[in-house]
Amino acid sequence: MQTIKNYINGELLEPFGKQYIDNYNPSTGKVYSLIPDSDERDVELATKAALIAFPSWSAMPKDERSRIMVRISELIEKNLDRLAIAESMDNGKPISLAKTVDIPRAASNFYFYATSILHYASESHAMEDTAINYTVRTPVGVAGCISPWNLPLYLFTWKIAPAIASGNCVVAKPSEITPMTAFLLSELCIEAGLPKGVLNIVHGYGHKVGAAITAHPKIPLISFTGGTKTGAEIARVAAPMFKKLSLELGGKNPNIIFADCDFEKTIRTTLQSSFANQGQICLCGSRIFIERSIYEKFKIEFVERVKKLKVGNPADADSKLGAVVSKSHMEKVLSYVDIAKQEGGTVLCGGNQVKLDGEFADGYYIAPTVIEGLTYDCRTNQEEIFGPVVTLMPFDTEEEVLVYANSTQYGLAAILWTENLTRAHRMANNLHSGIVWINCWLLRDLRTPFGGVKSSGVGREGGFEALHFFTEPKNVCIKLK
Ligand code: NDP
């Protein structure tokens, strides 16, 4: 059985306590590797290594840092198949998805920030002929990066890449539920010649390793992606220490479909935005609002196609859904189907665990589920389920659907289908969310600001937003006369 190690000061190390956690393969329900059960001693060692590495890494010319990061990106690409298989085994997602989305994006994250840093300029503000101000941006020091299990390497590298590109050193914790590709990344960083201590990866539980990173006095910046409750706990600990915080949290995104949409495109993309990664993407559109005049037509066509989506072995090329990430998560998702029924919902398809044969008999599979007949303000439509479950609701007017769409505590993303450009702009303006996709979903330009409003988070990732976050601006004012 493979034993994962921490990556500290350029070396692969056992945890201090020599304790390990079982790592499950969700597609079979079997333990297949061991993860370090690290504690604050490992975080301390990692932080010390990062502090020692910081002066030389931050002083290294940008193009040298950039070249090392490009090498990491190339190594991720070179190891695409191996990483995709590992991601699928750890998370349960189809290998085809990991191969086309997760791993290529991890490579792009490194490449994007390796090159962004070469073009990152700071501001200057002239005060006519009195004075000139210029802004110096310096790295903050040691950054703490904590990431979730749904897009493991994708989201882990989305934090690490801008952090180290801008000259910081990092102590990072992947989710203990999906640690494998972060471990493989540490091997690739060694191969790429990343100087020791620049990136340190400490595996283990959130309440031990994550909490130790959050509370560490020498880590002045925390970049976190995960659940809203965990984000609130991190903010509670970090705020009195005046740490810089970036929190990318949960979502309960509306998918709004007007009668004038391109029907075929809408259906095809809605299948994706509902069930990609088993619905475990913070950007999935789990509340589908359909203009009443096409409600029945949409419902019949959508449900028919959902029933055809194959739930199966993640290694099979035709599996559209693999396993959800864990037994407890499967139980949580299915408990929401019960809640929906109690709230008066009708399950149009799915709603049950899927039992596969042979070695997959104990895997955590859920049939893609469509529910109708619920009100917009019931628990099913207000709480984040984070699984392959969507609800359908009719609406009559723009004003009405805006009330429904904006009614949750979340505000991460919204999806809008209409061929009416004026309405599209108007709706985009009035939706309370950090991202609005019109006639598309998950179309990403890495230069754009990424993040949510309300309980979906604080701050933005992406492009220069992330480089701003990982640096501290200093204004220098020179009087001219
Ligand atoms: P969690 O909040 O449970 O965990 C996220 C990370 O935080 C994990 O590494 C976890 O470790 C760690 N953690 C847990 N407790 C603490 C603590 N007290 N202090 C510091 N770190 C801690 O989220 P999930 O992993 O369950 O991920 C799913 C959530 O992530 C969903 O709500 C989803 O919407 C959100 N998400 C948001 C995105 C966005 O960009 N806005 C993108 C993707 C997901 P451990 O695994 O050991 O618990």
XYZ file of C-alpha atoms and ligand atoms in Angstrom:
529
model
C 0.000 0.000 0.000
C 1.385 3.406 -0.940
C 2.335 5.715 1.927
C 2.128 9.425 1.219
C 4.758 11.691 2.753
C 4.921 15.332 3.689
C 7.077 17.599 1.521
C 9.079 19.845 3.806
C 12.301 21.700 3.050
C 12.626 19.890 -0.269
C 12.409 16.425 1.295
C 9.703 13.775 1.558
C 9.253 13.189 5.288
C 7.248 11.072 7.662
C 5.052 13.005 10.077
C 6.477 13.624 13.574
C 3.788 11.532 15.240
C 4.335 8.594 12.803
C 0.545 8.254 12.603
C -1.340 7.729 9.343
C -4.913 8.105 8.120
C -6.599 5.619 5.769
C -7.170 6.966 2.275
C -10.210 5.530 0.483
C -10.806 4.963 -3.186
C -14.437 6.162 -3.521
C -15.056 4.024 -6.607
C -14.465 0.801 -4.630
C -14.969 1.934 -1.029
C -11.582 0.348 -0.158
C -8.532 1.836 1.580
C -5.718 2.098 -0.942
C -3.106 4.385 0.606
C -2.016 6.006 3.860
C -1.835 9.739 4.560
C 0.326 11.400 7.228
C -1.740 12.408 10.241
C 0.445 15.472 10.760
C 0.152 17.955 13.604
C 1.430 21.369 14.677
C 5.033 20.048 14.896
C 5.034 19.299 11.173
C 3.499 22.713 10.448
C 6.208 24.313 12.590
C 8.964 22.511 10.660
C 7.384 23.525 7.354
C 7.022 27.155 8.450
C 10.658 27.300 9.548
C 11.750 25.881 6.180
C 9.603 28.469 4.379
C 10.996 31.324 6.470
C 14.567 30.252 5.725
C 13.847 29.923 1.990
C 12.026 33.264 1.741
C 14.931 35.766 1.463
C 16.593 34.038 -1.484
C 13.356 33.043 -3.261
C 11.887 36.540 -3.037
C 15.182 38.065 -4.206
C 15.527 35.711 -7.157
C 15.007 37.525 -10.486
C 11.454 37.032 -11.747
C 12.492 35.296 -14.926
C 14.397 32.643 -12.968
C 11.380 32.004 -10.759
C 9.291 31.921 -13.889
C 11.524 29.329 -15.586
C 11.320 26.969 -12.627
C 7.543 27.288 -12.604
C 7.327 26.643 -16.340
C 9.321 23.442 -15.756
C 6.776 22.357 -13.134
C 3.972 23.087 -15.588
C 5.699 20.999 -18.277
C 6.230 18.127 -15.863
C 2.525 18.155 -14.965
C 1.720 17.931 -18.681
C 4.258 15.150 -19.172
C 2.649 13.188 -16.322
C -0.926 13.905 -17.433
C -2.050 10.261 -17.587
C -0.506 9.263 -14.256
C -1.913 12.324 -12.490
C -5.368 11.879 -14.026
C -5.535 8.235 -12.915
C -4.389 9.244 -9.407
C -6.959 12.061 -9.213
C -9.730 9.740 -10.285
C -8.723 7.055 -7.790
C -8.586 9.551 -4.935
C -11.734 11.509 -5.757
C -13.985 9.116 -7.697
C -14.309 11.383 -10.750
C -14.160 9.929 -14.289
C -10.572 9.669 -15.543
C -11.753 11.362 -18.748
C -12.712 14.458 -16.713
C -9.433 14.527 -14.800
C -7.564 14.195 -18.106
C -9.414 16.994 -19.874
C -10.125 19.408 -17.017
C -8.332 18.918 -13.686
C -4.780 18.113 -14.718
C -4.500 20.399 -17.795
C -5.794 23.238 -15.609
C -3.178 22.492 -12.927
C -0.480 22.791 -15.615
C -2.096 26.022 -16.880
C -2.156 27.489 -13.365
C 1.621 27.167 -13.101
C 2.195 28.369 -16.660
C -0.209 31.291 -16.319
C 1.406 32.655 -13.147
C 4.944 31.837 -14.329
C 4.287 34.200 -17.235
C 1.965 36.675 -15.455
C 4.691 37.663 -13.071
C 6.809 38.814 -16.023
C 4.140 41.345 -16.993
C 3.049 42.463 -13.561
C 3.643 46.192 -13.208
C 2.872 48.437 -10.280
C 1.043 51.764 -10.336
C 2.347 55.322 -10.375
C 0.272 58.402 -9.493
C 1.555 61.797 -10.541
C 0.339 64.875 -8.591
C 0.787 67.365 -11.414
C 4.128 69.078 -10.836
C 4.049 68.669 -7.028
C 4.967 65.056 -6.436
C 4.965 61.574 -7.817
C 3.767 58.445 -6.047
C 4.795 54.973 -7.004
C 3.668 51.659 -5.554
C 6.121 48.959 -4.610
C 4.646 45.486 -4.240
C 6.583 43.024 -2.159
C 5.783 39.416 -1.283
C 4.174 38.939 2.095
C 6.411 36.137 3.409
C 4.981 32.725 4.208
C 1.547 32.066 2.737
C -0.810 29.408 4.105
C -2.833 27.681 1.365
C -5.682 25.332 2.279
C -7.740 23.588 -0.402
C -10.741 21.218 -0.724
C -11.338 17.769 -2.236
C -13.585 18.453 -5.211
C -10.973 19.654 -7.735
C -7.876 18.620 -5.803
C -4.818 19.492 -7.904
C -6.685 22.165 -9.878
C -7.548 24.249 -6.792
C -4.350 23.460 -4.885
C -2.193 24.837 -7.713
C -4.567 27.795 -8.261
C -3.326 29.078 -4.892
C 0.269 27.884 -4.845
C 1.185 29.181 -8.300
C 0.407 32.907 -7.700
C 1.826 32.669 -4.171
C 5.254 31.451 -5.224
C 5.293 33.400 -8.507
C 5.073 36.619 -6.526
C 7.980 35.582 -4.310
C 6.294 34.075 -1.267
C 7.097 30.718 0.260
C 4.181 28.432 1.052
C 2.919 26.033 3.676
C 0.041 24.192 2.019
C -2.526 21.641 3.086
C -4.567 19.687 0.543
C -7.789 18.053 1.699
C -6.995 14.903 3.630
C -9.733 13.213 1.587
C -7.823 13.713 -1.694
C -4.078 14.104 -0.993
C -2.534 11.967 -3.747
C -1.937 14.451 -6.566
C -0.515 17.012 -4.107
C 1.966 14.309 -3.065
C 2.832 13.591 -6.713
C 3.240 17.338 -7.246
C 5.874 17.413 -4.503
C 7.877 14.817 -6.439
C 7.552 16.931 -9.601
C 8.698 20.064 -7.741
C 11.848 18.221 -6.628
C 12.429 17.074 -10.228
C 11.897 20.633 -11.543
C 14.548 22.002 -9.167
C 12.254 24.155 -7.027
C 14.566 25.387 -4.233
C 13.964 23.649 -0.933
C 11.516 25.286 1.457
C 9.729 27.346 -1.215
C 6.746 24.984 -1.208
C 5.986 22.806 1.796
C 3.038 20.413 1.783
C 1.754 19.129 5.111
C -0.889 16.409 4.912
C -3.514 15.703 7.537
C -6.775 16.779 9.092
C -8.216 20.269 8.845
C -8.760 20.598 12.564
C -5.068 19.798 13.199
C -2.929 20.881 10.231
C -5.354 23.461 8.810
C -5.958 24.956 12.230
C -2.196 25.072 12.991
C -1.524 26.916 9.706
C -4.361 29.364 10.380
C -3.151 30.117 13.927
C 0.586 30.247 13.185
C 1.949 33.718 14.054
C 4.580 33.574 11.283
C 2.018 32.916 8.531
C 0.492 36.346 7.838
C -1.685 35.346 4.900
C -4.238 32.573 4.393
C -5.756 31.581 1.077
C -8.602 29.143 1.676
C -11.105 27.346 -0.544
C -13.732 25.173 1.084
C -17.008 25.240 2.947
C -18.578 28.409 4.360
C -18.555 27.062 7.942
C -14.835 26.299 7.780
C -14.217 29.719 6.211
C -15.986 31.376 9.137
C -13.836 29.427 11.611
C -10.648 30.449 9.778
C -11.771 34.094 9.754
C -12.552 33.916 13.492
C -9.002 32.764 14.281
C -7.178 34.876 11.706
C -8.980 38.213 12.060
C -7.607 39.197 15.508
C -4.115 38.462 14.147
C -4.833 40.835 11.205
C -3.937 38.198 8.652
C -4.663 38.793 4.997
C -7.504 36.485 4.020
C -8.863 35.172 0.757
C -11.894 32.930 1.269
C -13.504 31.056 -1.624
C -16.530 29.360 -0.102
C -19.748 27.555 -0.956
C -22.355 28.223 -3.603
C -25.990 27.487 -4.470
C -25.992 28.802 -7.974
C -29.068 29.627 -10.042
C -29.356 28.496 -13.652
C -31.977 30.763 -15.256
C -33.507 29.678 -18.543
C -35.677 32.064 -20.583
C -38.048 30.874 -23.304
C -35.985 32.634 -25.981
C -32.852 30.579 -25.264
C -31.092 28.365 -27.782
C -32.890 25.270 -26.496
C -30.441 22.581 -27.624
C -27.358 24.439 -26.355
C -29.118 25.158 -23.078
C -30.037 21.524 -22.483
C -26.578 20.248 -23.399
C -24.746 22.705 -21.163
C -27.254 22.316 -18.338
C -26.469 18.587 -18.237
C -22.846 19.633 -17.636
C -23.523 22.439 -15.184
C -25.760 20.110 -13.165
C -23.762 16.891 -13.053
C -20.107 17.473 -14.017
C -17.851 16.007 -11.320
C -20.996 14.435 -9.796
C -22.285 17.964 -9.099
C -19.346 18.567 -6.763
C -18.177 21.848 -8.288
C -18.813 25.029 -6.357
C -19.949 26.562 -9.687
C -22.591 23.954 -10.587
C -26.056 25.373 -11.212
C -28.154 23.357 -8.777
C -31.323 25.506 -8.894
C -32.760 25.526 -12.397
C -35.394 28.206 -13.026
C -37.293 27.820 -16.307
C -39.680 30.323 -17.871
C -43.145 28.790 -17.567
C -43.954 28.694 -21.294
C -41.135 26.157 -21.903
C -41.149 24.474 -18.487
C -42.844 21.209 -19.531
C -40.882 20.930 -22.774
C -37.598 21.510 -20.950
C -38.479 19.124 -18.127
C -39.381 16.224 -20.430
C -36.317 16.602 -22.635
C -33.909 17.214 -19.731
C -35.095 14.267 -17.606
C -34.978 11.945 -20.604
C -31.325 12.855 -21.207
C -30.385 12.730 -17.509
C -31.670 9.146 -17.349
C -29.224 8.238 -20.122
C -26.138 9.573 -18.274
C -24.062 6.552 -17.344
C -22.953 6.238 -13.721
C -20.066 3.823 -13.690
C -16.455 2.824 -13.214
C -14.514 6.099 -13.458
C -12.013 4.381 -15.770
C -14.652 3.646 -18.433
C -14.603 6.215 -21.202
C -18.417 6.293 -21.404
C -18.999 6.908 -17.661
C -20.416 10.416 -17.344
C -20.581 10.261 -13.536
C -18.181 8.412 -11.266
C -18.395 8.062 -7.490
C -18.958 10.899 -5.039
C -16.002 11.579 -2.798
C -16.819 9.632 0.389
C -19.384 7.484 2.142
C -20.337 10.297 4.499
C -20.740 12.700 1.610
C -22.938 10.194 -0.226
C -25.101 9.880 2.871
C -25.320 13.675 3.206
C -26.387 14.089 -0.427
C -29.003 11.327 -0.171
C -30.335 12.832 3.064
C -31.205 15.952 1.045
C -33.335 13.823 -1.278
C -35.311 12.791 1.816
C -35.553 16.414 2.915
C -36.802 17.368 -0.553
C -39.517 14.699 -0.382
C -40.565 15.898 3.072
C -40.745 19.414 1.663
C -43.196 18.241 -0.991
C -40.783 17.673 -3.869
C -41.293 15.043 -6.574
C -38.225 13.087 -7.674
C -38.394 12.942 -11.475
C -35.334 10.704 -11.800
C -32.520 9.373 -9.608
C -32.659 10.006 -5.881
C -30.941 6.730 -5.020
C -27.556 5.112 -4.535
C -26.394 3.131 -7.575
C -24.967 -0.312 -6.856
C -22.334 -1.424 -9.354
C -20.959 -4.952 -9.690
C -17.713 -6.657 -8.718
C -14.923 -4.575 -7.225
C -17.145 -1.461 -7.444
C -19.971 -2.942 -5.358
C -19.031 -0.873 -2.289
C -18.370 2.390 -4.185
C -20.232 5.615 -3.479
C -22.384 6.145 -6.556
C -25.507 8.304 -6.791
C -27.913 8.449 -9.735
C -28.211 11.964 -11.196
C -31.284 13.386 -9.544
C -33.887 15.889 -10.733
C -36.568 17.171 -8.370
C -39.553 19.460 -8.996
C -42.416 20.882 -6.984
C -40.411 22.765 -4.368
C -40.575 26.412 -3.346
C -37.529 28.619 -3.843
C -37.123 29.192 -0.102
C -37.216 25.593 1.189
C -34.089 23.975 2.661
C -33.394 21.948 -0.490
C -33.210 25.198 -2.453
C -31.299 27.193 0.148
C -28.614 24.832 1.456
C -25.567 23.633 -0.452
C -25.979 19.933 -1.318
C -22.802 19.646 -3.418
C -23.836 16.499 -5.258
C -25.684 15.305 -8.383
C -29.012 16.819 -7.346
C -30.843 19.663 -9.102
C -34.290 21.173 -8.727
C -36.563 22.564 -11.456
C -38.823 25.561 -10.834
C -41.009 27.586 -13.210
C -41.104 31.388 -13.243
C -43.145 34.042 -15.075
C -41.217 37.308 -14.919
C -37.685 38.641 -14.668
C -38.492 40.352 -11.369
C -39.798 37.140 -9.887
C -36.815 35.016 -10.932
C -34.394 37.621 -9.596
C -36.013 37.295 -6.170
C -35.655 33.507 -6.347
C -32.077 33.628 -7.656
C -30.880 36.138 -5.055
C -32.675 34.526 -2.127
C -29.876 32.331 -0.752
C -27.037 33.289 1.586
C -24.634 32.455 -1.267
C -23.524 34.494 -4.257
C -20.829 32.674 -6.184
C -21.990 32.161 -9.768
C -25.134 32.504 -11.869
C -25.956 31.045 -15.289
C -28.315 32.770 -17.696
C -29.839 31.509 -20.961
C -31.445 34.074 -23.272
C -30.949 35.425 -26.783
C -32.131 38.861 -25.652
C -28.965 40.894 -25.169
C -30.606 43.786 -23.324
C -32.200 41.434 -20.841
C -28.908 39.547 -20.427
C -27.119 42.756 -19.406
C -29.967 43.830 -17.156
C -30.108 40.491 -15.372
C -26.311 40.275 -15.037
C -26.387 43.653 -13.365
C -29.043 42.590 -10.869
C -27.807 39.131 -9.930
C -26.014 39.005 -6.584
C -23.023 36.907 -7.534
C -19.330 37.208 -8.290
C -19.583 35.504 -11.682
C -22.346 35.494 -14.321
C -22.170 33.145 -17.301
C -24.457 34.058 -20.178
C -25.187 31.272 -22.676
C -22.260 29.238 -21.377
C -20.889 27.661 -18.205
C -17.423 27.284 -16.718
C -15.847 29.176 -19.578
C -12.740 30.468 -17.823
C -10.203 33.112 -18.731
C -7.586 32.948 -15.991
C -7.101 36.737 -16.112
C -10.606 37.427 -14.798
C -11.527 37.993 -11.123
C -12.847 34.819 -9.533
C -14.839 34.671 -6.304
C -18.153 35.231 -4.637
C -20.227 37.678 -2.629
C -22.238 37.181 0.594
C -21.439 33.812 2.247
C -19.598 32.642 -0.872
C -16.457 34.386 0.195
C -14.197 37.360 0.597
C -11.690 38.521 -1.992
C -10.977 37.425 -5.523
C -8.553 34.980 -7.089
C -7.368 34.967 -10.704
C -5.206 37.198 -12.837
C -3.590 40.188 -11.178
C -6.164 39.988 -8.338
C -4.224 37.027 -6.941
C -0.869 38.760 -7.422
C -2.268 41.777 -5.552
C -3.415 39.494 -2.748
C -0.077 37.734 -2.414
C 1.861 41.022 -2.282
C 1.808 43.973 0.076
C 1.632 47.403 -1.617
C 3.733 50.263 -0.310
C 3.198 53.786 -1.597
C 6.316 55.931 -1.985
C 5.673 59.676 -2.426
C 8.439 61.925 -3.757
C 8.032 65.691 -3.648
C 9.322 67.241 -6.833
C 10.055 70.767 -5.610
P -14.062 22.016 3.975
O -14.349 23.391 4.390
O -14.570 20.905 4.819
O -12.503 21.781 3.848
C -11.649 22.573 3.058
C -10.235 22.453 3.586
O -10.158 23.062 4.873
C -9.771 21.010 3.779
O -8.411 20.915 3.467
C -10.048 20.805 5.245
O -9.335 19.748 5.807
C -9.617 22.146 5.815
N -10.133 22.448 7.148
C -11.171 21.881 7.804
N -11.309 22.436 9.042
C -10.344 23.383 9.153
C -9.978 24.319 10.183
N -10.624 24.384 11.341
N -8.959 25.151 9.950
C -8.310 25.134 8.763
N -8.593 24.267 7.771
C -9.598 23.400 7.947
O -14.579 21.885 2.479
P -14.615 20.579 1.595
O -13.244 19.991 1.472
O -15.735 19.719 2.076
O -14.961 21.188 0.155
C -16.243 21.425 -0.271
C -16.612 22.887 -0.087
O -15.713 23.706 -0.791
C -17.978 23.213 -0.650
O -18.679 24.037 0.253
C -17.670 23.997 -1.911
O -18.675 24.867 -2.316
C -16.427 24.705 -1.519
N -15.682 25.117 -2.716
C -15.623 26.450 -3.037
C -14.988 26.865 -4.192
C -14.881 28.314 -4.545
O -14.044 28.638 -5.365
N -15.667 29.208 -3.970
C -14.388 25.885 -5.118
C -14.503 24.534 -4.667
C -15.134 24.161 -3.506
P -10.074 18.314 5.949
O -10.206 17.793 4.567
O -9.196 17.520 6.800
O -11.412 18.589 6.599
